[in-house]
Each structure stands twice: as C-alpha cells, then as structure tokens.
Amino acid sequence: MISLPARLGALALGLALVTAGCGADAGGSAAPAGQTVQTLRYVAVGAPATAIYDPHGGVGNQSDLTRFALMYDVLATLQPDGALEPRLATSFEPDDQLTTWTIRLRQGVTFTDGRPVRAADVLFSLNRIADKAAENFGRMAMFDMDASRVVDDHTLELVTVKPYAEVPRALASFTFVIPEGTTAFDRPVVGSGPYRMTGGNAQRAVLERNERWWGERPPTPRIELMAVPDPQARAQAVISGQADVASSVSPATVQQVSGNPGLKVVHRPAVTMYPFVMRLDREPFDDPRVREAIKLATDRQELLDKVFLGYGKLGNDLLTPADPSSPAGVPQRTRDVARAKELLAQAGHADGLTLELATTTSYPGMDTAATLFARQLGEAGITVRVTTAPPDTYWTKVFAQSDFYTGFFGGIPFTDVARVSLLSDSPTNETAWHRKDWDAAYDEAMATEDEARRREALGKLQRELRDEGGYVVWGVGDGLDLASSRVSGLPDGPGFDLAFIEQVRLDG
Amino acid sequence: MTRVVGMALVRALVLLVAVSVLVFCATELLPSDAAQSRTGGRAGAEQLERLRAELGLDVPAWQRHLSWLAGLCRGEAGTSLVTDRPVVQIVAERLPATLTLAGCALAVAVPLTLLLAWLVGTAAPRWRGPLSTVVTGVAAVPQVVFATGLIVVFAVVLGWLPPVSLLPAAGAPLFDLELLTLPALSLAVPAAAFGAGLLGGAVADTVRRPHVRDAVARGLPRHRVALRHVAPFLLAPAVRVLALTASALVAATAVIEMMFGYAGLGELLVSSIGTRDTPVVQAVAMLAAVVVLAGSAVADVLGAWTDPERGGVRAPA
C-alpha cells in the first residue's frame, strides 16, 4: 500500500530517533573527575535499601560494617589468630573480681572535625550499643552500663554484671566511637577512623584517607564502597573491571575464574556454617540416641564437597572450630550408617522415622545442604521431607522456632555463640540447650583470669555440646573474596576481620 | 474539554488512594514485620515487643495507614522503619538512576513502537501475518528471559558490554552509555513490541479507509498521503498505546534493575518489600502509580483532543 521508499524513510527516521535518544545521554561517559586519585573500588555484601548511617544497631550489611570500620575507631580488634590488637584503647585492667575494668584510651586522638576523642564519647557510644540490644544481639549484655562511668578524659570504668574475663574481646571490633550527644543518623556521623566519608551515600560511599589518623598510614588514598546484594553481580563487577574487590562470592565462581591471571581469590577460613539444628525439647530429638544416630548418618565429606565445593573444612559438630578455645584432639566423627540404625532401633524407631526439615535460600547452598542431608538420612531409614522457606520469612518463622532446620552461623567467637544461643537465658536458644550445670561451668570459666585455664574450661563445654547437643556441624565454608591481582593486603581472618580493610593496597 | 480534564484528575486521585490502600494491605498481609527484619531473628520476644512499640508497629494497621495518608497530605513521607532514615532522602537517592534508565528506555521504545506499528500496519498482506507473529512473539517473551538473552549475547559471548550495571559512587554516574545500554534495551524492546502489536491494527485499519484510498487514487505523493491522511487518524490510538507502553515499561524496571544490580527505585521497592519497610514501599508504589495514572490521564485528554472524528484537530480535506 505505502511504497518501499516511504517505508525505508520511516525506518531511517526511526533509527535516527533511537540513536539520538540514547546519544543525548551519552555525553558524560568520559572519565569521571577524580580519576587521577588512586581509588580502590570495593563491592561488599549489602542490600542498598537497608543501608544505614547508625553504627550501633543491627549492622546487617557488610557494606555498612566496612564503612563504619573505615570511618570510626574501635577500642580493639582481633587478629586472625584471635589475639587482641588494641586500637583506641591502650589497656584493659580488671579488678580482682573481674567485674570492674579500667580502660585507658590513646591520647591526642581527634574526630575529623577537630574535636578530641574523650572517654565520654566512648561511654556514650557503648551506651547506644547497649540500648540497641534487640538489634545487635545484646552485644553489651555482660555490662552493667548504669554502674559504668567516665573517670577522666582518657579513662573509663566499665562494670560487668558477673565476673567476665573476656572484656577486651567483648569490646573488640564493634565498638565504633562517635561524638557524645549525636542524635542525627540520617547522614554520616563524624568519626576518628582511618578514612572519612567525603561523598556518595550509604549504598555507594566515597571515603578518603584521614591524614591525621593515629595509626599506620593507609596505603590507598581513596576507597569507593558499593553495596550489592547478589553474589554473581559482585563477582561480575570484578571480572568486568568495574570493581577491584568483591567480597563473598560463590564457590562456583571461584572455580570458574581459577587460572585467570588477572584475578586472585582470598580465603577467609571457617566463616560460613549451616549446621542442622535439632530441638532437644521436642520429640524425637529429646532422645540422645536419635541425635547421635542423625550425627552418625551424616556424610560430612559429601556435604562439604557439594555445598562448598570443597572450599572449607570438615565439621566435627563443634560450633566454633576457629575459636582459640576450641578443644584440641577431639576424634573426627565419621559416617556409620549401621551404628545409626542400631541406635534408632534402640530408641524405638526400628521401622523407620519420618521427619520434616526446614531450610531456606537465605545464603547460597542452604537448600542444597538440606536436600543432600535428607537423602543421606534416608540411607539410615529416616524419611525426611524438606520444606524451603523464603529468606524473609525464614528468620521469623523457622529460625529458633522449628524442631529441625538448617541454621546459620557466620564465624563469630564462642562467647558470642554462647550468649546468643547456648545459655538458658539466651534470646534464641534454638536447640533448647538448657543445662544448669553447663551455665554454671560457663560462668565459672568466665570468672577465671588465667587465659590457658579459662580456654581449657570453655573447650570442655564445647566438647559436651558436641557430644550431646542438638547441632550437626558437618562443615565450615571459607569466606571467598575475589579481587584484581593488583590488590594486596586483604583481610583473611574470621568474623569482623573482613571489615578492616584500611591496609589494603592497590598496585599499578 | 474542561470536563474531560476534570474527570481524568478525579479518577486519578481516587485510583491513587485505592492503590495506597491495596499496597498497604498487601504489605500488611505478608508474614513478619520490620521489627523482625531489624532484629534478624536473634532477639527475644520481650525485646521484639519493645522495638515494635518504638517503631509504632503496635498500633492497629488501619490507624497506621490513616496517619500515613494524613502525613502525605502535609507533605511528609515519613521515616523508614528499617533504617530510620527519611523516606524522601532514600527515594531521592534512587530517583535519578531510575529516571535515566526509564528515559533512555523510552527514547528507544517510543520510536521503535511507532516504526514497528507502521511496518506491521502497512505491510503487504502476505507479509503482515508473519510480521505480526514475530512482533507478538517478542512481546510475549518475559523481560527476565529477554534480558538474560541480551546478557548472554552482548556480555558473555561478545564481551562488548558489562553484564551488571553497578553505578559508580562518584562523578556523573547516570550518563554512562555502557552501563545503560543492556538494561534500557531489555526494557524497551519487549515494550515496543507490545505497543506495536496494539497499534499495528489501527494503522492497518486507517490505511484502508476510503479517504486514504481516494487520496492514493487521486495520485497524491505517498508521503503526503501518510502525513495528511493517515497520521492524524493515528494520533489518538498512538497516544493511548504509548501511554500504556510507558506504564508497562515503568513497571518492568523493578525486575530489570534487580537483574543488573542497578540501584534504582525498582530495586529499592523489591528490597523494601523484603524487609517489610512499609513507608518506603508505599512511597515508591505511589510514585509509580502517579506516573502510570498521569500517563493514562494525559492519553485520555490528548486522545479526546486529537480524535479527528470529534473534530478536535482539523480533518483532512
């Protein structure tokens, strides 16, 4: 009907419009200003929608945690081997009872706005952390904050509820210090740390070196920190050159990029754990023979190989194998299906047992772990039906509620695990591990000043939990960070260590 | 004309309130709440209740929604339940990214829609069938599949463009063609195919009208026929279809932003639903609703104004 020339004309017009439409937006694609300053581009785990400026509540995003670790001083940090490294604090001295601790602070430290960092600022910050107990798992629960006080500008006195020998470790890593009286957290709060925030926002922050920081001068003048929730997107950002470091990538990605000379992988040992959780106050897990049978029916090697693709360590039902207090010389539990069947028969389940195992997709591989485990238990005569909860309901409907589910620990120290999940009054005692003797022995251990004896006592408690408790710890996965080969000095310790990136170096 | 504008406005306003109620109810019906998101499952029942009271979550749902609406009338969008940050601030951080993406996608989608519709509508009868099948086929491909296809071809196989579009933290981040191309095309092409499927029929009908045949028979040049005798009749349907296409495109940004790790409003909406951050969910949903409703209101008004049979625009002689 309409001739070919007219149609071609329309086509040309359309194409011209298409080109013009996007071409107009292409004006700024030249190198952004500031390219001359050497910049480390770090992509961290984080949901941009939940990015925050308040360092004292529940810091769920690693991107927020890393930004806080760059912007604020903490009282101390833990080295990869668990040794304490004093930071803003120079000493922690207890009284004879181990209940009153005198903490001395470094002199001459200032916030980036010029104000001095005083003991009052530290106490204010600790009080805020204590007030937000619901969100930060009761991080200050061992302290009686009302009885704690400022002694002078560089000294404060903290009082614990019970004798507590691990106060320095309790004050490590998370004690971000902000100025006393800060009330506005809808914008970045000034700090005294190795970097200061100079641009961007909570989800994409620009940080520049604080030239007046008291510590060793950070090698990188500028850091850009981005929050990206998807592990694949984080890895792709580094592979495609949009970023220099991506934290927490999947084991599959690490396998794919092995042999790529432009990339390197940093292993943070023993940071991811998906233990299977059994409630001791519910049938059939109230019977210790059933619990042991399930532990014996587990093929740990297969789970490690298929869930973490071998990047990790075999589990021995110990919840904190990387903790300095973890007991040594405990024989490795191995698979014994025949013995498992025998124990089940003794417990009255000779003709089988049917269980429901809940899991989720919150962390990569949690669903795979549950499916594999279900099949392994099937070989011992236990029929397991797996149900998968979406991430947003898992934490409220399954975690610390279900009788039998796939749990999660992220490489926190034993004392933290005990406070959150193992003592009778723990807020989420998910295995219903209520033992008066165990609680008393824990208190006694924490009242022991001698470190070697204390660790031995804590180790015994971990051994008891391993033998009789409700956790099947089949393995611990490595934290896997992907980086350009120009990057060096990335942290490789457990727990909070990954957030302290101020000594990371970028060559070339 | 005033009546048409007035009606469109009233309808848009009623629909907006209805959308806010629907969104609120939907968020409310989901299990779990913002207090539980904040505590990450590791707080005791007592602590949780205290936090709920602090956040105002202990108040009945209908009261919360009413006070939110009242706040909105005063121009206050409230505070995020999860981050304690002002909703306006959170949304403002994301708005430029989404506007840029949607703008770029529309800049491709609008001409592409018109072009495809023209091709389908004016094709010779034996080509029209296959052509419209292809267009309908592309329109039927879910955005996720289409985006994946583009990523596989342009990022993985050819390596021309990055598979993710992380916005840089500094500089002028929003005008980076490399980052925008794949997400914008993922939005634009299916939307254009969808629009062309609708508009193609109107084009075909118009070119068969007697006055067009008459004009052709009188030997008028083809482009004159197209401009003077066909285009005016297509203005009204084209505006309606383009408004619809734009709405569909805006709605699809959520999926595409998630796929490309592009931190815009769509990604904010999805994440905020996940954390049950009702004020943020409401704000983004209302913003999207305003865009969609404004689009259709404009289409209604323009449609009435440009319809040649109502005598809005001078009819061809």
PDB file of C-alpha atoms in Angstrom, chain A residues 147-382:
ATOM      1  CA  ALA A 147      27.263   1.437  87.016  1.00  0.00           C
ATOM      2  CA  SER A 148      29.898   2.225  84.401  1.00  0.00           C
ATOM      3  CA  ARG A 149      31.421   5.701  84.373  1.00  0.00           C
ATOM      4  CA  VAL A 150      33.928   8.135  82.947  1.00  0.00           C
ATOM      5  CA  VAL A 151      36.966   8.567  85.224  1.00  0.00           C
ATOM      6  CA  ASP A 152      38.762  11.294  83.290  1.00  0.00           C
ATOM      7  CA  ASP A 153      39.144  12.377  79.682  1.00  0.00           C
ATOM      8  CA  HIS A 154      41.168   9.300  78.782  1.00  0.00           C
ATOM      9  CA  THR A 155      39.970   6.722  81.288  1.00  0.00           C
ATOM     10  CA  LEU A 156      36.696   4.927  81.782  1.00  0.00           C
ATOM     11  CA  GLU A 157      35.496   2.260  84.131  1.00  0.00           C
ATOM     12  CA  LEU A 158      33.186  -0.490  82.921  1.00  0.00           C
ATOM     13  CA  VAL A 159      31.335  -2.733  85.345  1.00  0.00           C
ATOM     14  CA  THR A 160      30.200  -6.218  84.369  1.00  0.00           C
ATOM     15  CA  VAL A 161      27.104  -8.000  85.637  1.00  0.00           C
ATOM     16  CA  LYS A 162      29.107 -11.099  86.552  1.00  0.00           C
ATOM     17  CA  PRO A 163      32.850 -11.718  86.663  1.00  0.00           C
ATOM     18  CA  TYR A 164      33.853 -11.605  82.990  1.00  0.00           C
ATOM     19  CA  ALA A 165      37.433 -12.274  81.967  1.00  0.00           C
ATOM     20  CA  GLU A 166      36.897 -11.696  78.236  1.00  0.00           C
ATOM     21  CA  VAL A 167      36.029  -7.972  78.428  1.00  0.00           C
ATOM     22  CA  PRO A 168      38.744  -6.900  75.940  1.00  0.00           C
ATOM     23  CA  ARG A 169      37.419  -9.358  73.365  1.00  0.00           C
ATOM     24  CA  ALA A 170      33.828  -8.306  74.094  1.00  0.00           C
ATOM     25  CA  LEU A 171      34.875  -4.729  73.270  1.00  0.00           C
ATOM     26  CA  ALA A 172      36.721  -5.658  70.080  1.00  0.00           C
ATOM     27  CA  SER A 173      35.632  -4.864  66.529  1.00  0.00           C
ATOM     28  CA  PHE A 174      32.111  -3.494  67.013  1.00  0.00           C
ATOM     29  CA  THR A 175      32.722  -0.568  69.407  1.00  0.00           C
ATOM     30  CA  PHE A 176      32.524   2.260  66.862  1.00  0.00           C
ATOM     31  CA  VAL A 177      33.111   5.558  68.660  1.00  0.00           C
ATOM     32  CA  ILE A 178      31.108   8.649  67.706  1.00  0.00           C
ATOM     33  CA  PRO A 179      30.910  12.053  69.431  1.00  0.00           C
ATOM     34  CA  GLU A 180      28.848  12.254  72.617  1.00  0.00           C
ATOM     35  CA  GLY A 181      25.370  13.654  72.101  1.00  0.00           C
ATOM     36  CA  THR A 182      24.999  12.671  68.432  1.00  0.00           C
ATOM     37  CA  THR A 183      21.301  12.346  67.607  1.00  0.00           C
ATOM     38  CA  ALA A 184      21.041  12.643  63.818  1.00  0.00           C
ATOM     39  CA  PHE A 185      21.685   9.404  61.953  1.00  0.00           C
ATOM     40  CA  ASP A 186      20.072  10.331  58.641  1.00  0.00           C
ATOM     41  CA  ARG A 187      23.514  11.429  57.420  1.00  0.00           C
ATOM     42  CA  PRO A 188      27.087  10.265  58.009  1.00  0.00           C
ATOM     43  CA  VAL A 189      28.264  10.857  61.565  1.00  0.00           C
ATOM     44  CA  VAL A 190      31.772  12.205  62.069  1.00  0.00           C
ATOM     45  CA  GLY A 191      34.416   9.698  63.204  1.00  0.00           C
ATOM     46  CA  SER A 192      38.089   9.413  64.056  1.00  0.00           C
ATOM     47  CA  GLY A 193      38.968   6.368  61.942  1.00  0.00           C
ATOM     48  CA  PRO A 194      41.477   5.863  59.119  1.00  0.00           C
ATOM     49  CA  TYR A 195      39.099   7.244  56.475  1.00  0.00           C
ATOM     50  CA  ARG A 196      36.410   9.891  56.317  1.00  0.00           C
ATOM     51  CA  MET A 197      33.332   9.879  54.111  1.00  0.00           C
ATOM     52  CA  THR A 198      33.524  12.654  51.528  1.00  0.00           C
ATOM     53  CA  GLY A 199      30.782  11.809  49.078  1.00  0.00           C
ATOM     54  CA  GLY A 200      28.205   9.395  47.766  1.00  0.00           C
ATOM     55  CA  ASN A 201      25.675   7.872  50.119  1.00  0.00           C
ATOM     56  CA  ALA A 202      25.151   4.845  52.329  1.00  0.00           C
ATOM     57  CA  GLN A 203      24.874   2.427  49.407  1.00  0.00           C
ATOM     58  CA  ARG A 204      27.729   3.913  47.364  1.00  0.00           C
ATOM     59  CA  ALA A 205      30.152   5.705  49.632  1.00  0.00           C
ATOM     60  CA  VAL A 206      33.283   7.647  48.746  1.00  0.00           C
ATOM     61  CA  LEU A 207      35.889   7.616  51.508  1.00  0.00           C
ATOM     62  CA  GLU A 208      39.160   9.496  51.620  1.00  0.00           C
ATOM     63  CA  ARG A 209      42.163   8.882  53.814  1.00  0.00           C
ATOM     64  CA  ASN A 210      42.139  10.711  57.158  1.00  0.00           C
ATOM     65  CA  GLU A 211      45.637  12.150  57.117  1.00  0.00           C
ATOM     66  CA  ARG A 212      45.529  12.774  60.856  1.00  0.00           C
ATOM     67  CA  TRP A 213      44.709   9.190  61.882  1.00  0.00           C
ATOM     68  CA  TRP A 214      46.955   7.967  64.697  1.00  0.00           C
ATOM     69  CA  GLY A 215      47.653   4.522  63.171  1.00  0.00           C
ATOM     70  CA  GLU A 216      49.842   3.253  60.356  1.00  0.00           C
ATOM     71  CA  ARG A 217      49.157   5.381  57.275  1.00  0.00           C
ATOM     72  CA  PRO A 218      46.722   3.566  54.948  1.00  0.00           C
ATOM     73  CA  PRO A 219      48.325   2.994  51.516  1.00  0.00           C
ATOM     74  CA  THR A 220      45.222   3.836  49.444  1.00  0.00           C
ATOM     75  CA  PRO A 221      44.130   7.493  49.305  1.00  0.00           C
ATOM     76  CA  ARG A 222      40.544   6.814  48.279  1.00  0.00           C
ATOM     77  CA  ILE A 223      38.052   3.957  48.623  1.00  0.00           C
ATOM     78  CA  GLU A 224      34.704   3.581  46.906  1.00  0.00           C
ATOM     79  CA  LEU A 225      32.417   1.188  48.717  1.00  0.00           C
ATOM     80  CA  MET A 226      29.371  -0.259  46.998  1.00  0.00           C
ATOM     81  CA  ALA A 227      26.580  -2.414  48.430  1.00  0.00           C
ATOM     82  CA  VAL A 228      25.481  -5.204  46.075  1.00  0.00           C
ATOM     83  CA  PRO A 229      23.203  -7.990  47.287  1.00  0.00           C
ATOM     84  CA  ASP A 230      23.750 -10.580  44.558  1.00  0.00           C
ATOM     85  CA  PRO A 231      26.960 -12.701  44.728  1.00  0.00           C
ATOM     86  CA  GLN A 232      27.016 -13.180  40.964  1.00  0.00           C
ATOM     87  CA  ALA A 233      26.718  -9.431  40.350  1.00  0.00           C
ATOM     88  CA  ARG A 234      29.554  -8.767  42.811  1.00  0.00           C
ATOM     89  CA  ALA A 235      31.826 -11.254  41.053  1.00  0.00           C
ATOM     90  CA  GLN A 236      30.921  -9.903  37.598  1.00  0.00           C
ATOM     91  CA  ALA A 237      31.803  -6.395  38.741  1.00  0.00           C
ATOM     92  CA  VAL A 238      35.387  -7.507  39.350  1.00  0.00           C
ATOM     93  CA  ILE A 239      35.607  -9.773  36.307  1.00  0.00           C
ATOM     94  CA  SER A 240      34.386  -6.968  34.029  1.00  0.00           C
ATOM     95  CA  GLY A 241      36.712  -4.409  35.641  1.00  0.00           C
ATOM     96  CA  GLN A 242      34.018  -2.261  37.264  1.00  0.00           C
ATOM     97  CA  ALA A 243      35.451  -3.014  40.715  1.00  0.00           C
ATOM     98  CA  ASP A 244      38.724  -4.156  42.289  1.00  0.00           C
ATOM     99  CA  VAL A 245      37.387  -6.324  45.116  1.00  0.00           C
ATOM    100  CA  ALA A 246      34.183  -8.319  45.536  1.00  0.00           C
ATOM    101  CA  SER A 247      33.610  -9.869  48.913  1.00  0.00           C
ATOM    102  CA  SER A 248      31.802 -13.183  49.461  1.00  0.00           C
ATOM    103  CA  VAL A 249      31.486 -14.706  46.025  1.00  0.00           C
ATOM    104  CA  SER A 250      30.192 -18.216  45.391  1.00  0.00           C
ATOM    105  CA  PRO A 251      32.444 -21.309  45.306  1.00  0.00           C
ATOM    106  CA  ALA A 252      31.266 -21.933  41.728  1.00  0.00           C
ATOM    107  CA  THR A 253      32.580 -18.525  40.675  1.00  0.00           C
ATOM    108  CA  VAL A 254      35.942 -19.269  42.278  1.00  0.00           C
ATOM    109  CA  GLN A 255      36.169 -22.491  40.259  1.00  0.00           C
ATOM    110  CA  GLN A 256      35.288 -20.654  37.059  1.00  0.00           C
ATOM    111  CA  VAL A 257      37.929 -17.963  37.432  1.00  0.00           C
ATOM    112  CA  SER A 258      40.764 -20.201  38.602  1.00  0.00           C
ATOM    113  CA  GLY A 259      43.634 -19.830  36.162  1.00  0.00           C
ATOM    114  CA  ASN A 260      42.707 -16.252  35.273  1.00  0.00           C
ATOM    115  CA  PRO A 261      45.990 -14.381  35.866  1.00  0.00           C
ATOM    116  CA  GLY A 262      44.250 -11.034  36.339  1.00  0.00           C
ATOM    117  CA  LEU A 263      42.287 -12.248  39.347  1.00  0.00           C
ATOM    118  CA  LYS A 264      43.017 -13.604  42.791  1.00  0.00           C
ATOM    119  CA  VAL A 265      40.912 -15.285  45.451  1.00  0.00           C
ATOM    120  CA  VAL A 266      41.269 -14.632  49.180  1.00  0.00           C
ATOM    121  CA  HIS A 267      40.125 -17.416  51.501  1.00  0.00           C
ATOM    122  CA  ARG A 268      38.841 -16.450  54.921  1.00  0.00           C
ATOM    123  CA  PRO A 269      38.808 -19.786  56.700  1.00  0.00           C
ATOM    124  CA  ALA A 270      35.826 -21.115  58.642  1.00  0.00           C
ATOM    125  CA  VAL A 271      33.342 -18.290  58.337  1.00  0.00           C
ATOM    126  CA  THR A 272      30.199 -19.919  56.960  1.00  0.00           C
ATOM    127  CA  MET A 273      28.349 -22.660  58.752  1.00  0.00           C
ATOM    128  CA  TYR A 274      24.950 -24.187  58.002  1.00  0.00           C
ATOM    129  CA  PRO A 275      24.507 -26.590  60.932  1.00  0.00           C
ATOM    130  CA  PHE A 276      21.395 -28.735  61.150  1.00  0.00           C
ATOM    131  CA  VAL A 277      19.519 -27.752  64.281  1.00  0.00           C
ATOM    132  CA  MET A 278      17.545 -30.216  66.439  1.00  0.00           C
ATOM    133  CA  ARG A 279      15.418 -29.032  69.368  1.00  0.00           C
ATOM    134  CA  LEU A 280      16.152 -31.018  72.490  1.00  0.00           C
ATOM    135  CA  ASP A 281      12.721 -30.340  73.985  1.00  0.00           C
ATOM    136  CA  ARG A 282      10.769 -31.900  71.095  1.00  0.00           C
ATOM    137  CA  GLU A 283      10.252 -35.485  70.005  1.00  0.00           C
ATOM    138  CA  PRO A 284      12.118 -37.396  68.725  1.00  0.00           C
ATOM    139  CA  PHE A 285      15.185 -35.195  69.308  1.00  0.00           C
ATOM    140  CA  ASP A 286      14.736 -35.336  73.083  1.00  0.00           C
ATOM    141  CA  ASP A 287      16.230 -38.831  72.854  1.00  0.00           C
ATOM    142  CA  PRO A 288      20.057 -38.575  72.785  1.00  0.00           C
ATOM    143  CA  ARG A 289      20.228 -41.836  70.764  1.00  0.00           C
ATOM    144  CA  VAL A 290      18.237 -40.229  67.946  1.00  0.00           C
ATOM    145  CA  ARG A 291      20.546 -37.221  67.931  1.00  0.00           C
ATOM    146  CA  GLU A 292      23.622 -39.407  67.827  1.00  0.00           C
ATOM    147  CA  ALA A 293      22.106 -41.566  65.075  1.00  0.00           C
ATOM    148  CA  ILE A 294      21.498 -38.482  62.953  1.00  0.00           C
ATOM    149  CA  LYS A 295      25.045 -37.241  63.535  1.00  0.00           C
ATOM    150  CA  LEU A 296      26.388 -40.676  62.539  1.00  0.00           C
ATOM    151  CA  ALA A 297      24.219 -40.913  59.422  1.00  0.00           C
ATOM    152  CA  THR A 298      25.622 -37.638  58.066  1.00  0.00           C
ATOM    153  CA  ASP A 299      28.079 -37.903  55.177  1.00  0.00           C
ATOM    154  CA  ARG A 300      30.133 -34.820  56.021  1.00  0.00           C
ATOM    155  CA  GLN A 301      32.572 -35.116  53.155  1.00  0.00           C
ATOM    156  CA  GLU A 302      29.793 -35.230  50.558  1.00  0.00           C
ATOM    157  CA  LEU A 303      28.139 -32.138  52.052  1.00  0.00           C
ATOM    158  CA  LEU A 304      31.426 -30.233  52.118  1.00  0.00           C
ATOM    159  CA  ASP A 305      32.223 -31.233  48.534  1.00  0.00           C
ATOM    160  CA  LYS A 306      28.820 -30.387  47.117  1.00  0.00           C
ATOM    161  CA  VAL A 307      27.733 -27.359  49.149  1.00  0.00           C
ATOM    162  CA  PHE A 308      31.053 -25.524  49.489  1.00  0.00           C
ATOM    163  CA  LEU A 309      32.716 -27.316  46.523  1.00  0.00           C
ATOM    164  CA  GLY A 310      35.429 -28.356  48.956  1.00  0.00           C
ATOM    165  CA  TYR A 311      36.368 -24.784  49.942  1.00  0.00           C
ATOM    166  CA  GLY A 312      36.254 -25.325  53.683  1.00  0.00           C
ATOM    167  CA  LYS A 313      36.853 -27.810  56.452  1.00  0.00           C
ATOM    168  CA  LEU A 314      35.123 -30.966  57.579  1.00  0.00           C
ATOM    169  CA  GLY A 315      32.920 -30.401  60.612  1.00  0.00           C
ATOM    170  CA  ASN A 316      33.134 -32.288  63.882  1.00  0.00           C
ATOM    171  CA  ASP A 317      29.914 -30.919  65.440  1.00  0.00           C
ATOM    172  CA  LEU A 318      31.977 -28.174  67.106  1.00  0.00           C
ATOM    173  CA  LEU A 319      30.252 -24.810  66.610  1.00  0.00           C
ATOM    174  CA  THR A 320      33.360 -22.607  66.745  1.00  0.00           C
ATOM    175  CA  PRO A 321      36.298 -24.660  65.426  1.00  0.00           C
ATOM    176  CA  ALA A 322      38.302 -21.482  64.663  1.00  0.00           C
ATOM    177  CA  ASP A 323      37.959 -20.064  68.193  1.00  0.00           C
ATOM    178  CA  PRO A 324      41.160 -20.147  70.280  1.00  0.00           C
ATOM    179  CA  SER A 325      39.204 -22.006  72.981  1.00  0.00           C
ATOM    180  CA  SER A 326      38.054 -24.801  70.651  1.00  0.00           C
ATOM    181  CA  PRO A 327      39.070 -28.150  72.212  1.00  0.00           C
ATOM    182  CA  ALA A 328      42.007 -29.938  70.587  1.00  0.00           C
ATOM    183  CA  GLY A 329      42.340 -33.654  69.975  1.00  0.00           C
ATOM    184  CA  VAL A 330      38.644 -34.453  69.584  1.00  0.00           C
ATOM    185  CA  PRO A 331      38.319 -37.509  67.302  1.00  0.00           C
ATOM    186  CA  GLN A 332      36.668 -36.722  63.957  1.00  0.00           C
ATOM    187  CA  ARG A 333      33.140 -38.103  63.753  1.00  0.00           C
ATOM    188  CA  THR A 334      32.799 -40.321  60.698  1.00  0.00           C
ATOM    189  CA  ARG A 335      29.822 -41.848  58.963  1.00  0.00           C
ATOM    190  CA  ASP A 336      28.488 -45.121  60.421  1.00  0.00           C
ATOM    191  CA  VAL A 337      25.085 -45.978  58.998  1.00  0.00           C
ATOM    192  CA  ALA A 338      24.923 -49.396  60.674  1.00  0.00           C
ATOM    193  CA  ARG A 339      25.515 -47.910  64.110  1.00  0.00           C
ATOM    194  CA  ALA A 340      22.963 -45.175  63.362  1.00  0.00           C
ATOM    195  CA  LYS A 341      20.332 -47.818  62.523  1.00  0.00           C
ATOM    196  CA  GLU A 342      21.186 -49.682  65.707  1.00  0.00           C
ATOM    197  CA  LEU A 343      20.716 -46.553  67.829  1.00  0.00           C
ATOM    198  CA  LEU A 344      17.420 -45.767  66.106  1.00  0.00           C
ATOM    199  CA  ALA A 345      16.194 -49.298  66.821  1.00  0.00           C
ATOM    200  CA  GLN A 346      17.166 -48.916  70.485  1.00  0.00           C
ATOM    201  CA  ALA A 347      15.208 -45.654  70.575  1.00  0.00           C
ATOM    202  CA  GLY A 348      12.126 -47.481  69.307  1.00  0.00           C
ATOM    203  CA  HIS A 349      12.306 -46.423  65.667  1.00  0.00           C
ATOM    204  CA  ALA A 350      13.253 -49.813  64.210  1.00  0.00           C
ATOM    205  CA  ASP A 351      10.684 -49.461  61.432  1.00  0.00           C
ATOM    206  CA  GLY A 352      11.745 -46.018  60.422  1.00  0.00           C
ATOM    207  CA  LEU A 353      11.239 -42.423  61.364  1.00  0.00           C
ATOM    208  CA  THR A 354       9.672 -39.571  59.421  1.00  0.00           C
ATOM    209  CA  LEU A 355      10.909 -36.009  59.905  1.00  0.00           C
ATOM    210  CA  GLU A 356      10.369 -32.596  58.384  1.00  0.00           C
ATOM    211  CA  LEU A 357      13.465 -30.476  57.757  1.00  0.00           C
ATOM    212  CA  ALA A 358      13.074 -26.758  57.086  1.00  0.00           C
ATOM    213  CA  THR A 359      15.545 -24.774  55.054  1.00  0.00           C
ATOM    214  CA  THR A 360      15.815 -21.559  53.074  1.00  0.00           C
ATOM    215  CA  THR A 361      17.683 -19.831  50.268  1.00  0.00           C
ATOM    216  CA  SER A 362      18.979 -17.012  52.534  1.00  0.00           C
ATOM    217  CA  TYR A 363      22.593 -17.986  51.948  1.00  0.00           C
ATOM    218  CA  PRO A 364      23.811 -19.826  48.850  1.00  0.00           C
ATOM    219  CA  GLY A 365      23.776 -23.594  49.313  1.00  0.00           C
ATOM    220  CA  MET A 366      21.474 -23.834  52.346  1.00  0.00           C
ATOM    221  CA  ASP A 367      18.813 -25.543  50.249  1.00  0.00           C
ATOM    222  CA  THR A 368      21.312 -27.895  48.598  1.00  0.00           C
ATOM    223  CA  ALA A 369      22.653 -28.854  52.024  1.00  0.00           C
ATOM    224  CA  ALA A 370      19.185 -29.779  53.263  1.00  0.00           C
ATOM    225  CA  THR A 371      18.354 -31.864  50.187  1.00  0.00           C
ATOM    226  CA  LEU A 372      21.624 -33.796  50.379  1.00  0.00           C
ATOM    227  CA  PHE A 373      21.270 -34.339  54.122  1.00  0.00           C
ATOM    228  CA  ALA A 374      17.722 -35.643  53.642  1.00  0.00           C
ATOM    229  CA  ARG A 375      18.988 -38.228  51.159  1.00  0.00           C
ATOM    230  CA  GLN A 376      21.824 -39.269  53.480  1.00  0.00           C
ATOM    231  CA  LEU A 377      19.448 -39.780  56.399  1.00  0.00           C
ATOM    232  CA  GLY A 378      17.232 -41.825  54.073  1.00  0.00           C
ATOM    233  CA  GLU A 379      20.003 -44.410  53.863  1.00  0.00           C
ATOM    234  CA  ALA A 380      19.733 -44.860  57.631  1.00  0.00           C
ATOM    235  CA  GLY A 381      15.981 -45.403  57.465  1.00  0.00           C
ATOM    236  CA  ILE A 382      14.933 -41.852  58.278  1.00  0.00           C
TER     237      ILE A 382
END
